[in-house]
């Protein structure tokens, strides 16, 4: 059956009219169509490529593609930051392949080479297909990743002109073996960095240093490649590209591709009969609501993709829709979880395009590797974390000239709730900048070692690696990792490979292995930093939809022994946290209040855990744990108010802990609106009287050693951030605090104490003294580094929900007395 097409307004009206749902649709935004603008092919694009593009239906490039091609052709580094399906790959492929074609006329047949980096293997495979379409057989294009057979690798090094790989392989496989890549690197003209917005946080900071190592080696071989970056629409793409590559780049952002009209609905699921912690009202989950809406859209013959944050969630949405639809329609709904083979992905694309498949529930893995554009509707079960991803997902809906529907379904948390009630934060606000911090000494130190192992480091190299370098080298020397020779250069002293000490995506510490006790089977690993809270003895551990009970966590051997079990409860760790200020970099006086940014030390100890009945959230019991404290040195933003201000705000001493704690929770929930992090990347501590400030103080810190740039962003956008926090709490319809405003799923104190009303007053008095013009004019400061230590943990974008996230619980008790700090750990 061919797909039918439906007017998006009518669809949305039907969805919200059913069964008294009108109040769930909180906002409808109409985004007008945009007409295409074209430009001639720039000079330097080879006629073969123009002809091939014409064969593919592109007679002229769109204006932004032509602009990028011309800049790239002139040797300027470029970042193309335009929407989904705006032809970014043609924008960089045309100049790259033209150059490589020119290079085939060199005597050795390889006068020019290019390197392509993508965050996933699927994208690299896709790139090979696209390149082959434009220059069939003329340019030697080759994948080089962990799956490339040994005998092929030598061929790639010797003969391939366009090598497609990923940052991990560049870091681990190519750079350390650079002499074998000498002829490739010598001719390196272009480096393409696809989906560069995915290099954020600690992962992005690592990739930035890998690129600096690449640039240094290229320079030694006499090459000076031009960098071509492709990004989703983000704020400040040129600045981010420069932070990533270390080179200035020109941003191409004026999207000239055509777009059909889009109707965008914001949707809030209804309150349920259930109650959560402290009797808080609980909304229906975004996934359950998405399952319902998917059912109705499929019944109406609408081709729909639902984006869900977790794999398990994607499966649940598909299952629910299949159940509700019954046969034969159930057979036209599927779940997609990533990790599929290329043929399977192509089959999926075909089925969606043909309309054989009407509904697909997917994690965002779909963003990377399957081309599903031209859908009738896109549902997002939960805010995908950034406006950039939101637009990327919504951009899957709609074809030229045809209208489409996108619906964002709020989860029961402060950020989602804020967004569906503040449409201007989505529709009238530019997308956020990609945050990364390559100067983090915890990131930099191991790359200096790796660089020194590749070629001794010399004085002129220091500037390339950033301002922390000069300070770090003596420390690495002291630790016996590097040695300085008489000629002034630094050498790697160890026998083992320096790169093996760095995992770009994983943690610095050795991860804890999760082993099934009866079989000895390895189920997976969890970051050392997360182990205490997630796989402590007695913890309920979820793995791919199955439940396990941890029999024993052995920290000596880094093994958690688990067994299959179906206990009627979930567990949530209780911890105590202290935070101390190591140094203050910047301070702003906000009237009597004070806002600061700097380095802190967070000491966290998991002391026990609660067992909560799954069905009701009732507390079944509390057990003590004997785990050592863990120390994290990182970056934080913090604010303090004075006692006079508390008096003015009518906050008596006994309300202060609950006010500060509630403000802290909500501010952690809202920070992702301003930095490309999610609430699991950051932690917080609120203290009624902090010894370092002598005042009531709320801290929000990066959950990664040395920081990842998130707290820094919070500082530079503090006025908007904290104002949004206050508004979010004030606007929530609950009476005394709920997951949509001040309750946190990862609270180490069982969400106690929390005082919603006092939090609004506290933030109000803080903001009363804030500067009028928010930090809009203030660029992010270049940060000096804190004390170097071990490489820090990082785990960008985990698919697994952290403990306590899956089932809202009801906690009866809380140990916090006034004067005690309350804390919220990052999920690390
Ligand atoms: Zn609430
Ligand atoms: Zn808390």
PDB file of C-alpha atoms in Angstrom, residues 290-291 293-295 297-298 302-308 313-319 321-322 325 329-338 340 344-345 347-353 355-367 370-373 375 377-381 396:
ATOM      1  CA  UNK A 290       4.537   7.948  22.508  1.00  0.00           C
ATOM      2  CA  UNK A 291       3.257   4.377  22.160  1.00  0.00           C
ATOM      3  CA  UNK A 293       0.351   8.398  19.623  1.00  0.00           C
ATOM      4  CA  UNK A 294       2.307   6.041  17.388  1.00  0.00           C
ATOM      5  CA  UNK A 295      -0.643   3.636  17.400  1.00  0.00           C
ATOM      6  CA  UNK A 297      -0.655   7.676  13.572  1.00  0.00           C
ATOM      7  CA  UNK A 298      -0.076   4.205  12.141  1.00  0.00           C
ATOM      8  CA  UNK A 302       1.075   7.981   8.590  1.00  0.00           C
ATOM      9  CA  UNK A 303       4.727   7.059   8.209  1.00  0.00           C
ATOM     10  CA  UNK A 304       6.155   7.864  11.617  1.00  0.00           C
ATOM     11  CA  UNK A 305       9.470   7.535  13.426  1.00  0.00           C
ATOM     12  CA  UNK A 306       9.594   7.805  17.210  1.00  0.00           C
ATOM     13  CA  UNK A 307      12.913   8.817  18.720  1.00  0.00           C
ATOM     14  CA  UNK A 308      13.387   7.386  22.198  1.00  0.00           C
ATOM     15  CA  UNK A 313      12.431   2.523  25.673  1.00  0.00           C
ATOM     16  CA  UNK A 314      12.445   2.089  21.891  1.00  0.00           C
ATOM     17  CA  UNK A 315      11.501  -1.548  22.275  1.00  0.00           C
ATOM     18  CA  UNK A 316       8.724  -0.703  24.706  1.00  0.00           C
ATOM     19  CA  UNK A 317       7.215   1.890  22.392  1.00  0.00           C
ATOM     20  CA  UNK A 318       7.194  -0.529  19.452  1.00  0.00           C
ATOM     21  CA  UNK A 319       5.785  -3.361  21.570  1.00  0.00           C
ATOM     22  CA  UNK A 321       2.003   0.039  19.523  1.00  0.00           C
ATOM     23  CA  UNK A 322       2.050  -3.508  18.155  1.00  0.00           C
ATOM     24  CA  UNK A 325      -2.754  -2.217  16.790  1.00  0.00           C
ATOM     25  CA  UNK A 329      -0.938  -3.414  11.204  1.00  0.00           C
ATOM     26  CA  UNK A 330       1.292  -4.643  14.050  1.00  0.00           C
ATOM     27  CA  UNK A 331       3.554  -6.164  11.411  1.00  0.00           C
ATOM     28  CA  UNK A 332       4.225  -2.732  10.002  1.00  0.00           C
ATOM     29  CA  UNK A 333       5.784  -1.397  13.209  1.00  0.00           C
ATOM     30  CA  UNK A 334       9.366  -2.144  14.241  1.00  0.00           C
ATOM     31  CA  UNK A 335      12.036  -1.137  16.712  1.00  0.00           C
ATOM     32  CA  UNK A 336      15.533  -0.097  15.690  1.00  0.00           C
ATOM     33  CA  UNK A 337      18.311  -0.261  18.216  1.00  0.00           C
ATOM     34  CA  UNK A 338      21.501   0.470  16.323  1.00  0.00           C
ATOM     35  CA  UNK A 340      22.630  -3.312  12.517  1.00  0.00           C
ATOM     36  CA  UNK A 344      19.756  -4.418   7.309  1.00  0.00           C
ATOM     37  CA  UNK A 345      19.864  -0.658   7.494  1.00  0.00           C
ATOM     38  CA  UNK A 347      16.373  -2.711   3.949  1.00  0.00           C
ATOM     39  CA  UNK A 348      14.911  -0.600   6.706  1.00  0.00           C
ATOM     40  CA  UNK A 349      15.343   2.571   4.660  1.00  0.00           C
ATOM     41  CA  UNK A 350      13.632   0.956   1.684  1.00  0.00           C
ATOM     42  CA  UNK A 351      10.711  -0.277   3.777  1.00  0.00           C
ATOM     43  CA  UNK A 352      10.194   3.141   5.289  1.00  0.00           C
ATOM     44  CA  UNK A 353      10.413   4.925   1.965  1.00  0.00           C
ATOM     45  CA  UNK A 355       5.576   2.680   3.170  1.00  0.00           C
ATOM     46  CA  UNK A 356       5.726  -1.069   3.840  1.00  0.00           C
ATOM     47  CA  UNK A 357       6.887  -0.033   7.296  1.00  0.00           C
ATOM     48  CA  UNK A 358       4.661   2.622   8.846  1.00  0.00           C
ATOM     49  CA  UNK A 359       6.037   2.981  12.340  1.00  0.00           C
ATOM     50  CA  UNK A 360       9.561   2.771  13.651  1.00  0.00           C
ATOM     51  CA  UNK A 361      10.707   3.359  17.221  1.00  0.00           C
ATOM     52  CA  UNK A 362      14.384   4.110  17.432  1.00  0.00           C
ATOM     53  CA  UNK A 363      17.177   5.405  19.581  1.00  0.00           C
ATOM     54  CA  UNK A 364      19.037   8.318  18.105  1.00  0.00           C
ATOM     55  CA  UNK A 365      21.361   5.712  16.560  1.00  0.00           C
ATOM     56  CA  UNK A 366      19.152   6.271  13.563  1.00  0.00           C
ATOM     57  CA  UNK A 367      20.634   9.727  13.246  1.00  0.00           C
ATOM     58  CA  UNK A 370      20.111   5.336   8.232  1.00  0.00           C
ATOM     59  CA  UNK A 371      18.657   7.800   5.828  1.00  0.00           C
ATOM     60  CA  UNK A 372      15.073   8.285   6.872  1.00  0.00           C
ATOM     61  CA  UNK A 373      14.054  11.582   5.485  1.00  0.00           C
ATOM     62  CA  UNK A 375       8.616  11.010   6.797  1.00  0.00           C
ATOM     63  CA  UNK A 377       5.595  12.486  11.239  1.00  0.00           C
ATOM     64  CA  UNK A 378       8.335  12.418  13.861  1.00  0.00           C
ATOM     65  CA  UNK A 379       7.608  11.873  17.538  1.00  0.00           C
ATOM     66  CA  UNK A 380      10.244  12.587  20.139  1.00  0.00           C
ATOM     67  CA  UNK A 381       9.711  10.766  23.426  1.00  0.00           C
ATOM     68  CA  UNK A 396      13.436  13.848   9.328  1.00  0.00           C
TER      69      UNK A 396
END
